[in-house]
PDB file of C-alpha atoms and ligand atoms in Angstrom:
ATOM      1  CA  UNK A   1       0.456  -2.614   5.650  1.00 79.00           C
ATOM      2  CA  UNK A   2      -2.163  -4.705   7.348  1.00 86.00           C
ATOM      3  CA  UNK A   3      -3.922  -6.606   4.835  1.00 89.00           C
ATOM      4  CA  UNK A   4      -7.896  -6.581   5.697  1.00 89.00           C
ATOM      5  CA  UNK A   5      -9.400  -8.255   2.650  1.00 94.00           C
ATOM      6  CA  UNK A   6     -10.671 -11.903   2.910  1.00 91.00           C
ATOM      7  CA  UNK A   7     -11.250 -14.848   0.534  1.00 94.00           C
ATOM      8  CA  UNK A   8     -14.537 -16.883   0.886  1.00 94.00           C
ATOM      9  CA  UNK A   9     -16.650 -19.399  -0.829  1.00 95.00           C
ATOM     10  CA  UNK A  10     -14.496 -18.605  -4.255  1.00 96.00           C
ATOM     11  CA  UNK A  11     -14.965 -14.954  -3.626  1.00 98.00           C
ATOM     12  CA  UNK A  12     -11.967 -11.571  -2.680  1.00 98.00           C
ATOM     13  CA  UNK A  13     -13.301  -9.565  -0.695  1.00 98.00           C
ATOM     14  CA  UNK A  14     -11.378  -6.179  -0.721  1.00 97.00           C
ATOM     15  CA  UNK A  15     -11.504  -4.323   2.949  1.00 96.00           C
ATOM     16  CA  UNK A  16      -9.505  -1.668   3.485  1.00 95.00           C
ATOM     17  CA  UNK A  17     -10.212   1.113   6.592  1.00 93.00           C
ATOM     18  CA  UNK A  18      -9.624   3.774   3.447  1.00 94.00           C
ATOM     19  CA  UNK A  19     -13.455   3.188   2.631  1.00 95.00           C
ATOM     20  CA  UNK A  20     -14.990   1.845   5.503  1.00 95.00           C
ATOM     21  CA  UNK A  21     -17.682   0.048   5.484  1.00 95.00           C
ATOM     22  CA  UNK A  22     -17.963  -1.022   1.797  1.00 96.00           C
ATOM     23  CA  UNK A  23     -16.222  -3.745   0.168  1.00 96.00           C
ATOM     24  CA  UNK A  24     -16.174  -4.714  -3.529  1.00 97.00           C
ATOM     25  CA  UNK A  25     -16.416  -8.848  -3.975  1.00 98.00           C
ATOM     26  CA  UNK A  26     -15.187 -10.588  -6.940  1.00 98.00           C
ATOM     27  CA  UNK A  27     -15.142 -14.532  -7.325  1.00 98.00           C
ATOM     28  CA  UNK A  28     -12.510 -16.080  -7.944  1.00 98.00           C
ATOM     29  CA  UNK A  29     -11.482 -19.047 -10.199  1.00 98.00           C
ATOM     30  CA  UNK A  30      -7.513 -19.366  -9.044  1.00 98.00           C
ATOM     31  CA  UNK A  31      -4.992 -17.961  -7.446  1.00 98.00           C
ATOM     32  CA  UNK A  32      -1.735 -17.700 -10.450  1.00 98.00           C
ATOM     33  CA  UNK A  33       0.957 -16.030  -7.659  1.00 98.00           C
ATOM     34  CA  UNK A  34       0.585 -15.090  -3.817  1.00 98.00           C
ATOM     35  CA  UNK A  35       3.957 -14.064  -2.301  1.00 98.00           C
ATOM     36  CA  UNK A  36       5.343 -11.200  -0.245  1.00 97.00           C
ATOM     37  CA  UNK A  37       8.067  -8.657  -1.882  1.00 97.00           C
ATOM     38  CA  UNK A  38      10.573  -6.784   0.093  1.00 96.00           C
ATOM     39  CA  UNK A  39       7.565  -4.131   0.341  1.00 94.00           C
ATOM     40  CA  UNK A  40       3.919  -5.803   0.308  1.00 95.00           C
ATOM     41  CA  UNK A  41       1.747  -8.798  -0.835  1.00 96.00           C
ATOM     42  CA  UNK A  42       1.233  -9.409  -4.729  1.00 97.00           C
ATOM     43  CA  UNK A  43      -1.087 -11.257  -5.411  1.00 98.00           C
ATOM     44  CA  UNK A  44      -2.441 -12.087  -8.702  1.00 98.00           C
ATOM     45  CA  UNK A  45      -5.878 -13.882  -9.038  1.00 98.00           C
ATOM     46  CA  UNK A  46      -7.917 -15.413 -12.170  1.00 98.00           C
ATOM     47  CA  UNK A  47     -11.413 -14.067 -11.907  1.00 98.00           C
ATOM     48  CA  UNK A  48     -14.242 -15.608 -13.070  1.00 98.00           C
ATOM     49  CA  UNK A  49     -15.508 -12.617 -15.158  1.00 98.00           C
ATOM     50  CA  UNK A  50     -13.015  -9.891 -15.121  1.00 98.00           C
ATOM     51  CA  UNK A  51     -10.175 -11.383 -16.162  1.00 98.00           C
ATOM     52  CA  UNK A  52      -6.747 -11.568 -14.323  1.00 98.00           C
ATOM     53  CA  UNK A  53      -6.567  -8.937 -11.076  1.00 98.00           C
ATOM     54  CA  UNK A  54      -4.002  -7.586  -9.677  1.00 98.00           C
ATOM     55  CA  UNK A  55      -3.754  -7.163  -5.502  1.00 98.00           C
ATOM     56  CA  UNK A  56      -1.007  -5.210  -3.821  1.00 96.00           C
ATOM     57  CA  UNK A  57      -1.305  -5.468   0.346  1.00 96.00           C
ATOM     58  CA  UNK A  58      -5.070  -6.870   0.252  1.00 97.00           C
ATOM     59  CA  UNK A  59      -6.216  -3.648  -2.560  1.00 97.00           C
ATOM     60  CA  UNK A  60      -7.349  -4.250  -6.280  1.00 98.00           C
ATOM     61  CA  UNK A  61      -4.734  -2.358  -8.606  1.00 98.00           C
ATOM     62  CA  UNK A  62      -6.416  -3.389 -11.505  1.00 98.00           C
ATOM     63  CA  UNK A  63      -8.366  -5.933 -13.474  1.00 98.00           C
ATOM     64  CA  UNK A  64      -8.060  -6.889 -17.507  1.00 98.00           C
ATOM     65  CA  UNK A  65     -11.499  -6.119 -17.938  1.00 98.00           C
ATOM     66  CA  UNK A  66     -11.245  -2.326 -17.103  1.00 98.00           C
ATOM     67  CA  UNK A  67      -7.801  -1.653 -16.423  1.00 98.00           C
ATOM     68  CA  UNK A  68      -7.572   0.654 -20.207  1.00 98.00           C
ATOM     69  CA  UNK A  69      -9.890   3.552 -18.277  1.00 98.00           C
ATOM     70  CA  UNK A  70      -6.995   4.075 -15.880  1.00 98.00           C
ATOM     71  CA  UNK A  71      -4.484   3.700 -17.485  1.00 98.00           C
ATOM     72  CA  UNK A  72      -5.661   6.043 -20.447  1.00 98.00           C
ATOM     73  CA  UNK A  73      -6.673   8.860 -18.775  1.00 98.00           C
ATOM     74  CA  UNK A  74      -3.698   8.899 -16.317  1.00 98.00           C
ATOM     75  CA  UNK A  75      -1.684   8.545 -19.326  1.00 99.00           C
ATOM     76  CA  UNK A  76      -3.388  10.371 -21.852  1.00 98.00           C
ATOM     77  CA  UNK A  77      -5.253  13.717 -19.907  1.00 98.00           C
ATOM     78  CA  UNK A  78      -1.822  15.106 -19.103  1.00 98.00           C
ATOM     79  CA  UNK A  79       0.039  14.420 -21.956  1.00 98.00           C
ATOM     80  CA  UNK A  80      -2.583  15.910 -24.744  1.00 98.00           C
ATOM     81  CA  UNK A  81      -2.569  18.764 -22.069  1.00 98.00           C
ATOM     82  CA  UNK A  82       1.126  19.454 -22.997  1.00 98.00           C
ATOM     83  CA  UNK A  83       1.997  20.983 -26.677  1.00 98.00           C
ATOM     84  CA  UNK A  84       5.035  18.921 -26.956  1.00 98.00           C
ATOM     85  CA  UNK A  85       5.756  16.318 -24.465  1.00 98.00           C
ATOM     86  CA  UNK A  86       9.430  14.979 -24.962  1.00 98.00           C
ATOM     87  CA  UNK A  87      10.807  14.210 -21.632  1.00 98.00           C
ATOM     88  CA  UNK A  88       8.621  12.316 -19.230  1.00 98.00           C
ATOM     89  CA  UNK A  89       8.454  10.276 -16.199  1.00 98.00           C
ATOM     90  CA  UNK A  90       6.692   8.076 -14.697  1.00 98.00           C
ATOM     91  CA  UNK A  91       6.588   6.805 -10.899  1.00 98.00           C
ATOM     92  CA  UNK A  92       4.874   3.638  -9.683  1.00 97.00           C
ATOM     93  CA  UNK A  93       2.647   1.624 -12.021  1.00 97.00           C
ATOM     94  CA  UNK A  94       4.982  -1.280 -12.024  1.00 98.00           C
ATOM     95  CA  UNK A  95       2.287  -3.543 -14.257  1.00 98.00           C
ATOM     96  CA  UNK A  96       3.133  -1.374 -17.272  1.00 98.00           C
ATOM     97  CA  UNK A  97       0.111   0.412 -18.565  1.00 98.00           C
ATOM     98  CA  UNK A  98       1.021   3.805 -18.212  1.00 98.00           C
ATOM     99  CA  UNK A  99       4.245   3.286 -20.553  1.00 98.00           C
ATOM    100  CA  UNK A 100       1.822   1.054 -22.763  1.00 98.00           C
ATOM    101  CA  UNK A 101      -0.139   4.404 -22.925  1.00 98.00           C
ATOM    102  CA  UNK A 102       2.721   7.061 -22.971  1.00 98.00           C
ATOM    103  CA  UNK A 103       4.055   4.804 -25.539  1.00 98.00           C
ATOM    104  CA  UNK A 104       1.782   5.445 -28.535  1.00 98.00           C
ATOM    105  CA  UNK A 105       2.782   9.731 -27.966  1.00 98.00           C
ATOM    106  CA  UNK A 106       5.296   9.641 -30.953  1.00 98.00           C
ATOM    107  CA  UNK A 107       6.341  12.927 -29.637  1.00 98.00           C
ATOM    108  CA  UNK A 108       8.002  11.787 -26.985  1.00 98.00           C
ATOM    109  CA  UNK A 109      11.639  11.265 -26.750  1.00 98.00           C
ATOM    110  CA  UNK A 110      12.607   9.810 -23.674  1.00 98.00           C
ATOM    111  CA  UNK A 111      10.338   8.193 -21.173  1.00 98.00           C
ATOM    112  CA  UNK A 112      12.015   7.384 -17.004  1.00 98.00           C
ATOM    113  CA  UNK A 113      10.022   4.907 -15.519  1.00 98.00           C
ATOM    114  CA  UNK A 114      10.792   4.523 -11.398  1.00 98.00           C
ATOM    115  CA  UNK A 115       9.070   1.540  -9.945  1.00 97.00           C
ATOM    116  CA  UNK A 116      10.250   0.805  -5.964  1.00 96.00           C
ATOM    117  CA  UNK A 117       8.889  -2.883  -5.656  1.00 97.00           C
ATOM    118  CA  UNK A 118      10.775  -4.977  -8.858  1.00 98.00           C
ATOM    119  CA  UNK A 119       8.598  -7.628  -7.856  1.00 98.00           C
ATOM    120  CA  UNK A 120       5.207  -6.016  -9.212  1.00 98.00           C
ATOM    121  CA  UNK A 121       7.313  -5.660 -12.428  1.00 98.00           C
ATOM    122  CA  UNK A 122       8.412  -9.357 -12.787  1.00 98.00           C
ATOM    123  CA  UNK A 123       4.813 -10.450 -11.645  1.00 98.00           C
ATOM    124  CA  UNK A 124       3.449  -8.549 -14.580  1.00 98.00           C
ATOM    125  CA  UNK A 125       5.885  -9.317 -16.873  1.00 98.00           C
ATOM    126  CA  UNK A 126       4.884 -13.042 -16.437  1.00 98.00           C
ATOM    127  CA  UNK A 127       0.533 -12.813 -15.809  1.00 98.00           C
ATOM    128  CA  UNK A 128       0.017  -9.293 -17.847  1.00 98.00           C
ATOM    129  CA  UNK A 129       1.623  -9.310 -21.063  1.00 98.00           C
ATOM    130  CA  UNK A 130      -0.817  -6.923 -22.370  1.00 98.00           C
ATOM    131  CA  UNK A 131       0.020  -4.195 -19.760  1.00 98.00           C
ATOM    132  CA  UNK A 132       3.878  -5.069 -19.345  1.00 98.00           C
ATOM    133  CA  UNK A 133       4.503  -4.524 -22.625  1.00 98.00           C
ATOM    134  CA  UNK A 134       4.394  -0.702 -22.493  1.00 98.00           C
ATOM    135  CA  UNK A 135       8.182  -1.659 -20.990  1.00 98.00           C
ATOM    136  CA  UNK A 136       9.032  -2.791 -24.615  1.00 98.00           C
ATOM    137  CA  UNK A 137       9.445   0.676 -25.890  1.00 98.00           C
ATOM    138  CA  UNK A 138      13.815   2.011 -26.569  1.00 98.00           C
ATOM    139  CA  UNK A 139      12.604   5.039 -25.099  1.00 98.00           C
ATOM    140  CA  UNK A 140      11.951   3.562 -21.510  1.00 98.00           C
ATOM    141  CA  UNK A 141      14.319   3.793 -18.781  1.00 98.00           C
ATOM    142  CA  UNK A 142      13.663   1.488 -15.844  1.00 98.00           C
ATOM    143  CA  UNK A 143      15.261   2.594 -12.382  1.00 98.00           C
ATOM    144  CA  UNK A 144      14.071   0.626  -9.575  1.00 98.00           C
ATOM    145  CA  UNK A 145      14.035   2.969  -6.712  1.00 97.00           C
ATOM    146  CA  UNK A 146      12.167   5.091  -4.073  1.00 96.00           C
ATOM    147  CA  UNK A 147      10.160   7.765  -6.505  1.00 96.00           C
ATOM    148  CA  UNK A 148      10.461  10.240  -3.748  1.00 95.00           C
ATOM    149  CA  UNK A 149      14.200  10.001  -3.698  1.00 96.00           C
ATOM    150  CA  UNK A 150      14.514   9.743  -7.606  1.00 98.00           C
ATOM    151  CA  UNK A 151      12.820  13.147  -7.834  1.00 98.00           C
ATOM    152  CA  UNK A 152      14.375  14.666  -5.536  1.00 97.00           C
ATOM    153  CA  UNK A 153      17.486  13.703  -7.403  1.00 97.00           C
ATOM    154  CA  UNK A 154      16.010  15.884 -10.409  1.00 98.00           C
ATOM    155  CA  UNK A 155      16.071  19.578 -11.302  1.00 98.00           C
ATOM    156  CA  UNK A 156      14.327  20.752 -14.707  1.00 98.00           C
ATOM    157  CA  UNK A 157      14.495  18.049 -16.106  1.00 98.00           C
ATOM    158  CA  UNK A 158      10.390  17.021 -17.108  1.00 98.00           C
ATOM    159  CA  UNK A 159       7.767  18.292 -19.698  1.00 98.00           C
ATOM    160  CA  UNK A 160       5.374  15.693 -18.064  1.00 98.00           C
ATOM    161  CA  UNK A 161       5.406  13.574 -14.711  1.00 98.00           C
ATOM    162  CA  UNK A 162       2.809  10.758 -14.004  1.00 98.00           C
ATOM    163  CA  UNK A 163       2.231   8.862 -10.366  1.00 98.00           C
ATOM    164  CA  UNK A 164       0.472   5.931 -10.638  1.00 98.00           C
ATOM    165  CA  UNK A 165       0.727   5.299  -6.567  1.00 96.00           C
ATOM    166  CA  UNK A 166      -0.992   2.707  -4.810  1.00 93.00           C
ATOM    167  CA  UNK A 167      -3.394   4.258  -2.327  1.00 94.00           C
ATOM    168  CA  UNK A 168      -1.867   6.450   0.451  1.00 93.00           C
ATOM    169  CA  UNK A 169      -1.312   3.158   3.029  1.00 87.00           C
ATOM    170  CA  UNK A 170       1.727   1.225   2.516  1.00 78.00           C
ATOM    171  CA  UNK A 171       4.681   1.861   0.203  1.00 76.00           C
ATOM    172  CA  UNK A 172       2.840   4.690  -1.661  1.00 84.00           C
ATOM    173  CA  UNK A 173       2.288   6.685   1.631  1.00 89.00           C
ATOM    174  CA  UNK A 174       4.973   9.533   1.046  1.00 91.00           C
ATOM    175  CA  UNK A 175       3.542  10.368  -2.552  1.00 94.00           C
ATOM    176  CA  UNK A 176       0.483  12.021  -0.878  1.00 95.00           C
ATOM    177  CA  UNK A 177       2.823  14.304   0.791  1.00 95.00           C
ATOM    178  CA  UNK A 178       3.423  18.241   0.459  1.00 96.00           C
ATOM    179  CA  UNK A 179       7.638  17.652   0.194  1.00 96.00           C
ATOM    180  CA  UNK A 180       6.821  15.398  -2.886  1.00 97.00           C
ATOM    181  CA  UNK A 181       4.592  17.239  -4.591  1.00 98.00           C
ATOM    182  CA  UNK A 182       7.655  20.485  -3.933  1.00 98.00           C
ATOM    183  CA  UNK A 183      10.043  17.877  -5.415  1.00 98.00           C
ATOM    184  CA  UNK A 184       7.715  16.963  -8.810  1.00 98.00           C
ATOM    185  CA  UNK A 185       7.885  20.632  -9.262  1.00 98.00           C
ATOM    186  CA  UNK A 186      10.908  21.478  -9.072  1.00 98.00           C
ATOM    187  CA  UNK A 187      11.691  18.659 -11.671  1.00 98.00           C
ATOM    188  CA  UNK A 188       9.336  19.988 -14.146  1.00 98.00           C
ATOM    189  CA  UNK A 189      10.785  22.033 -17.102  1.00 98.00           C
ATOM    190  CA  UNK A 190       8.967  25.154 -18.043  1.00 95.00           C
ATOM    191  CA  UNK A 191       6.159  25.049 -18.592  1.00 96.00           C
ATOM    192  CA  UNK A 192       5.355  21.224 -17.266  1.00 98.00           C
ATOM    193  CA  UNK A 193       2.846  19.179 -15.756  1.00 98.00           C
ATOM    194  CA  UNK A 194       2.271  17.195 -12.930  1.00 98.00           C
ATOM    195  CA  UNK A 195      -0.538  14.647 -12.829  1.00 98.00           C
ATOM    196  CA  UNK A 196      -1.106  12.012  -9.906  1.00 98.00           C
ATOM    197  CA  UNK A 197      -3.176   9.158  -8.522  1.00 98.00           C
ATOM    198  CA  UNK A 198      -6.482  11.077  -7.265  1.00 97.00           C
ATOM    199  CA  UNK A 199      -8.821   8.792  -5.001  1.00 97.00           C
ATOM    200  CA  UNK A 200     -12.020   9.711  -5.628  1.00 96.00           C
ATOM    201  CA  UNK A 201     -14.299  12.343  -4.090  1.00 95.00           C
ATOM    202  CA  UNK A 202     -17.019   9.901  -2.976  1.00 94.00           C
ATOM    203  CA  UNK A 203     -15.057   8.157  -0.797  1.00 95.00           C
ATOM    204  CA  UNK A 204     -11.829  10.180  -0.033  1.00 94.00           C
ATOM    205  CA  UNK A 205     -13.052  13.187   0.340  1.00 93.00           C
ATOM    206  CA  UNK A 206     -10.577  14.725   2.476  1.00 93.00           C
ATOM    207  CA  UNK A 207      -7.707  13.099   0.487  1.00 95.00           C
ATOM    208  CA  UNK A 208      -9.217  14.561  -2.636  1.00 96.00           C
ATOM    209  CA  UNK A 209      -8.847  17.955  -0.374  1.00 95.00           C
ATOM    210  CA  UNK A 210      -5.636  17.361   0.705  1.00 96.00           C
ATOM    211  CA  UNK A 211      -4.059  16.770  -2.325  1.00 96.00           C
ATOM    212  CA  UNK A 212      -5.988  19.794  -4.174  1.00 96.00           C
ATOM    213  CA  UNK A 213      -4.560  22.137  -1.217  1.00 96.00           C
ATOM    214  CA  UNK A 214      -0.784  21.017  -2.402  1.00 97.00           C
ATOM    215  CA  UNK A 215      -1.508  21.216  -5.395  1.00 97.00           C
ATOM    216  CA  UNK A 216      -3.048  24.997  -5.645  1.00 97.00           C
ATOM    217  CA  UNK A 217      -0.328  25.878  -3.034  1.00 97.00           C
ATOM    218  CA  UNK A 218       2.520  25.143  -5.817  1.00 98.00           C
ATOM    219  CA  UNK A 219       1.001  25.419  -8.974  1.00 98.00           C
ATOM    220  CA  UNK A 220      -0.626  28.526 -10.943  1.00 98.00           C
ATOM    221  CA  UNK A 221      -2.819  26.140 -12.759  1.00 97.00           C
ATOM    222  CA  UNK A 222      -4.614  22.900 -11.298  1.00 97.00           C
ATOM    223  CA  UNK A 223      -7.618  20.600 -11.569  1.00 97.00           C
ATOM    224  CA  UNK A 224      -9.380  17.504 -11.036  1.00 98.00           C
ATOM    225  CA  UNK A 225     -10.393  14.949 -13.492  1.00 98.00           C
ATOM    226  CA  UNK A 226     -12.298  11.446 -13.020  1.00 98.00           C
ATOM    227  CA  UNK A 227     -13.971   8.815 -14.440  1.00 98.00           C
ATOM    228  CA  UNK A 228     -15.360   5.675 -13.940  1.00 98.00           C
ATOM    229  CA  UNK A 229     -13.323   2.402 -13.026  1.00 98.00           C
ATOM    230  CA  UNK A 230     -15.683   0.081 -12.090  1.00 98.00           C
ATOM    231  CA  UNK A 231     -13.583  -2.059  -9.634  1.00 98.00           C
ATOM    232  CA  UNK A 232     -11.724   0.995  -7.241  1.00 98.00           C
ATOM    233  CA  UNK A 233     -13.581   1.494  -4.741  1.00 96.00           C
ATOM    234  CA  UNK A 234     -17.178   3.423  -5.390  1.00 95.00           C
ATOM    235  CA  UNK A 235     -16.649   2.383  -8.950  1.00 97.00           C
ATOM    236  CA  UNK A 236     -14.275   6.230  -9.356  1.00 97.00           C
ATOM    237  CA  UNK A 237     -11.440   7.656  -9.719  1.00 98.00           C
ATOM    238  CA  UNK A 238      -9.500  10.792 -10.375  1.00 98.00           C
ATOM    239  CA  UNK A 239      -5.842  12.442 -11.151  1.00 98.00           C
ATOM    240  CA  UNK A 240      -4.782  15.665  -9.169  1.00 98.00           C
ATOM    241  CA  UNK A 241      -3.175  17.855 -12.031  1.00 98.00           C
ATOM    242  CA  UNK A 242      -1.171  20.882 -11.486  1.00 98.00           C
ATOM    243  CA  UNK A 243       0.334  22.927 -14.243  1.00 98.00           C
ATOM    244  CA  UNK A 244       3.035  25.878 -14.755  1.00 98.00           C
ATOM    245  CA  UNK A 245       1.893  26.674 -18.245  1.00 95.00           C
ATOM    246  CA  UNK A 246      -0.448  24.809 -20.125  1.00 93.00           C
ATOM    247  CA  UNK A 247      -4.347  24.719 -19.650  1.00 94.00           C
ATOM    248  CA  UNK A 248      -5.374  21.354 -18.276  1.00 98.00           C
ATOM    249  CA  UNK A 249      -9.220  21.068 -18.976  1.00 98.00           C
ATOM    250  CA  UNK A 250      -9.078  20.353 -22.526  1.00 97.00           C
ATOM    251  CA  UNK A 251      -6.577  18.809 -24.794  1.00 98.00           C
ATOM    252  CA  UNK A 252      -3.325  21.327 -26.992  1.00 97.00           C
ATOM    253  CA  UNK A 253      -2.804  18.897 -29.253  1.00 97.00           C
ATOM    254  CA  UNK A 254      -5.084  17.154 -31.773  1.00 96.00           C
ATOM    255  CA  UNK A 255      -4.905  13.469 -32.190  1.00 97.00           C
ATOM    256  CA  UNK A 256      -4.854  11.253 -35.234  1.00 97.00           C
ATOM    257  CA  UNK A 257      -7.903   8.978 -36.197  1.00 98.00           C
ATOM    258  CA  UNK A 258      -5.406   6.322 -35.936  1.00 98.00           C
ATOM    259  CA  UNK A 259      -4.285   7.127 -32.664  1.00 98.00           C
ATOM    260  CA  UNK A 260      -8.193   7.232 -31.684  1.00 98.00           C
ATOM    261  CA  UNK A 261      -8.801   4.237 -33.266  1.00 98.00           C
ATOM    262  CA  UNK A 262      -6.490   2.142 -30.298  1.00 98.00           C
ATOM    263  CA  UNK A 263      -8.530   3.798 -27.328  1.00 98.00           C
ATOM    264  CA  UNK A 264     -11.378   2.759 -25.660  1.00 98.00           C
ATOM    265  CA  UNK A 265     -12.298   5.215 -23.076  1.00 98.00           C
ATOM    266  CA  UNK A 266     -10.098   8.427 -23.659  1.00 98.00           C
ATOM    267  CA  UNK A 267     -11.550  10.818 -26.165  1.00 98.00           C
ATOM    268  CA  UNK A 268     -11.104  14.641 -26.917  1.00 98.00           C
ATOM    269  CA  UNK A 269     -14.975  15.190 -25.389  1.00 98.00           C
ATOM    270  CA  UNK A 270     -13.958  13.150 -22.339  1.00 98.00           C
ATOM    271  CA  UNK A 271     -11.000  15.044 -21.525  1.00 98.00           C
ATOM    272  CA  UNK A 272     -13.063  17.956 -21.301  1.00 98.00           C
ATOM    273  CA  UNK A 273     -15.777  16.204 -19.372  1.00 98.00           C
ATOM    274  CA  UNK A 274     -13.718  14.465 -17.053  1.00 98.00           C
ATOM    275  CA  UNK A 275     -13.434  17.961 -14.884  1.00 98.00           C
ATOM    276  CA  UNK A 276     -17.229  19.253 -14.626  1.00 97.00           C
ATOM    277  CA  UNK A 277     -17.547  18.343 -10.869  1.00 95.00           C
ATOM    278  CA  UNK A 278     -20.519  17.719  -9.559  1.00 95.00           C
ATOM    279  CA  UNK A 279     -21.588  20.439  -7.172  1.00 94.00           C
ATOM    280  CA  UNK A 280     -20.963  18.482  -3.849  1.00 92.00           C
ATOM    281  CA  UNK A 281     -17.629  18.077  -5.313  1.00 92.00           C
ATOM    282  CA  UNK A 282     -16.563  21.681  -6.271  1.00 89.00           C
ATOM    283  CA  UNK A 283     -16.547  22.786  -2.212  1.00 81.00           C
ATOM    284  CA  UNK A 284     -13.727  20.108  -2.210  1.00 82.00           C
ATOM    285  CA  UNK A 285     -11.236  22.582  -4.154  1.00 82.00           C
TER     286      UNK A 285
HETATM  287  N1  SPD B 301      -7.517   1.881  -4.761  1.00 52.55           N
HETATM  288  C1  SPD B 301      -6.568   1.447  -5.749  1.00 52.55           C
HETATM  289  C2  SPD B 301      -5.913   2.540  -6.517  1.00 52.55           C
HETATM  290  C3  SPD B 301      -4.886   1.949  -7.429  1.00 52.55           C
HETATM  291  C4  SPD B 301      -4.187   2.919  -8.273  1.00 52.55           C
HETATM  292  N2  SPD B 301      -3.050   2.378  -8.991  1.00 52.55           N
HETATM  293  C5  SPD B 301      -3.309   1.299  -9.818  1.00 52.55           C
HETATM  294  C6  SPD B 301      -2.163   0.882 -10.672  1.00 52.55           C
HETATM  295  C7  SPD B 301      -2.585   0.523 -12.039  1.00 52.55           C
HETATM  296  N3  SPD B 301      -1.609   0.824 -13.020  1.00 52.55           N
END
């Protein structure tokens, strides 16, 4: 993918046609890696307030300072949404924090992780430590592969899948697609849930309508959650969640004070709040 995004004076720039005309600025204190993979740039970049950021093709994945609001609620709205998540997977989101997440579900049994760049994993491994250890778990599985193919490959097989795709430019392109969202079905188990990367309404509006339109197409029960990431673009972002059983707008199962205790953004109340659109927003579904 052409990379847009500039560095100047100290500062990254991040420009991408997806959101034209705005661009979020962070400066800089080094660059730690800058190399091209088999599928897109990595770069990874000490900031001077935000901690270490991630870049994949020219577009912020994350940053230290507010990467736990992602990863949580990607993580964390599905999987309380399920009464008894065992089997999981979970595509893209090579830096880790999704598994870190999935990780503290005792519940769960087994945990497939398919990541198609290796490189984003290795990168991680050595600059994120405290997102690349949610790969230090028995229960994870790492296939390096396409996650179209990999699902495609699987037939009742998940209580819970998670995408944690890179925006729909690049190597994450086919994961915005009706066939995949067919496939993630057809790999759920009874009673399952689906729960992908989301865009956010300001600014991808008709992606947030695409995406809804699969989604209601294949499943009896879907919704939209977001929240606030402060460096994606517009400063939101949400998950597309379809369901064949389970209600999605507020959590089955209760969670410990313990398990509360190592969160800082998902809560009970904010998996509930997390889908009251605001009224622009509801024509969108
Ligand atoms: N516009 C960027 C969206 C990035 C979503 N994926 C981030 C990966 C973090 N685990």
């Amino acid at each position: 993918m052409k990379n847009y995004s500039k560095i100047l004076d100290g500062w990254f720039s991040e420009i991408c046609p997806m959101w034209p005309g705005i661009a979020l600025s962070l400066e800089i204190e080094e660059v730690l890696y800058s190399n091209k993979s088999k599928f897109q740039q990595i770069d990874m970049f000490l900031t001077k307030n935000h901690g270490k950021m991630l870049v994949l093709d020219g577009i912020i994945q994350l940053t230290q300072s507010d990467e736990f609001a992602y990863q949580e609620m990607l993580a964390h709205v599905p999987l309380f949404a399920h009464p008894n998540p065992e089997n999981i997977l979970v595509i893209g989101g090579g830096d880790g924090g999704i598994l870190r997440e999935a990780n503290r579900h005792d519940c769960i049994k087994n945990i497939d992780f398919c990541e198609v760049d290796e490189e984003v994993i290795k990168v991680c491994k050595e600059f994120l430590p405290d997102l690349a250890c949610g790969f230090d778990d028995d229960r994870v599985n790492v296939y390096i592969a396409d996650g179209n193919a990999f699902v495609q490959e699987r037939t009742n097989k998940y209580d819970v899948i998670i995408v944690d795709s890179s925006d729909p430019i690049g190597p994450g392109e086919a994961l915005f697609e009706p066939l995949f969202y067919k496939n993630l079905k057809k790999a759920l188990r009874k009673d399952g849930i689906i729960a992908t990367q989301g865009e956010s309404f300001f600014l991808h509006k008709e992606c947030v309508k695409n995406l809804m339109k699969i989604t209601k197409s294949l499943f009896p029960f879907y919704a939209y959650s977001y929240f606030l990431v402060p460096t994606y673009p517009g400063g939101n972002i949400g998950i597309c969640l379809g369901s064949m059983g389970p209600e999605l707008k507020k959590p089955y199962r209760a969670m410990t004070e313990n398990f509360q205790k190592q969160l800082k953004y998902y809560t009970p109340q904010i998996h509930k709040a997390s889908f009251v659109m605001p009224n622009f927003a509801m024509n969108l579904f």
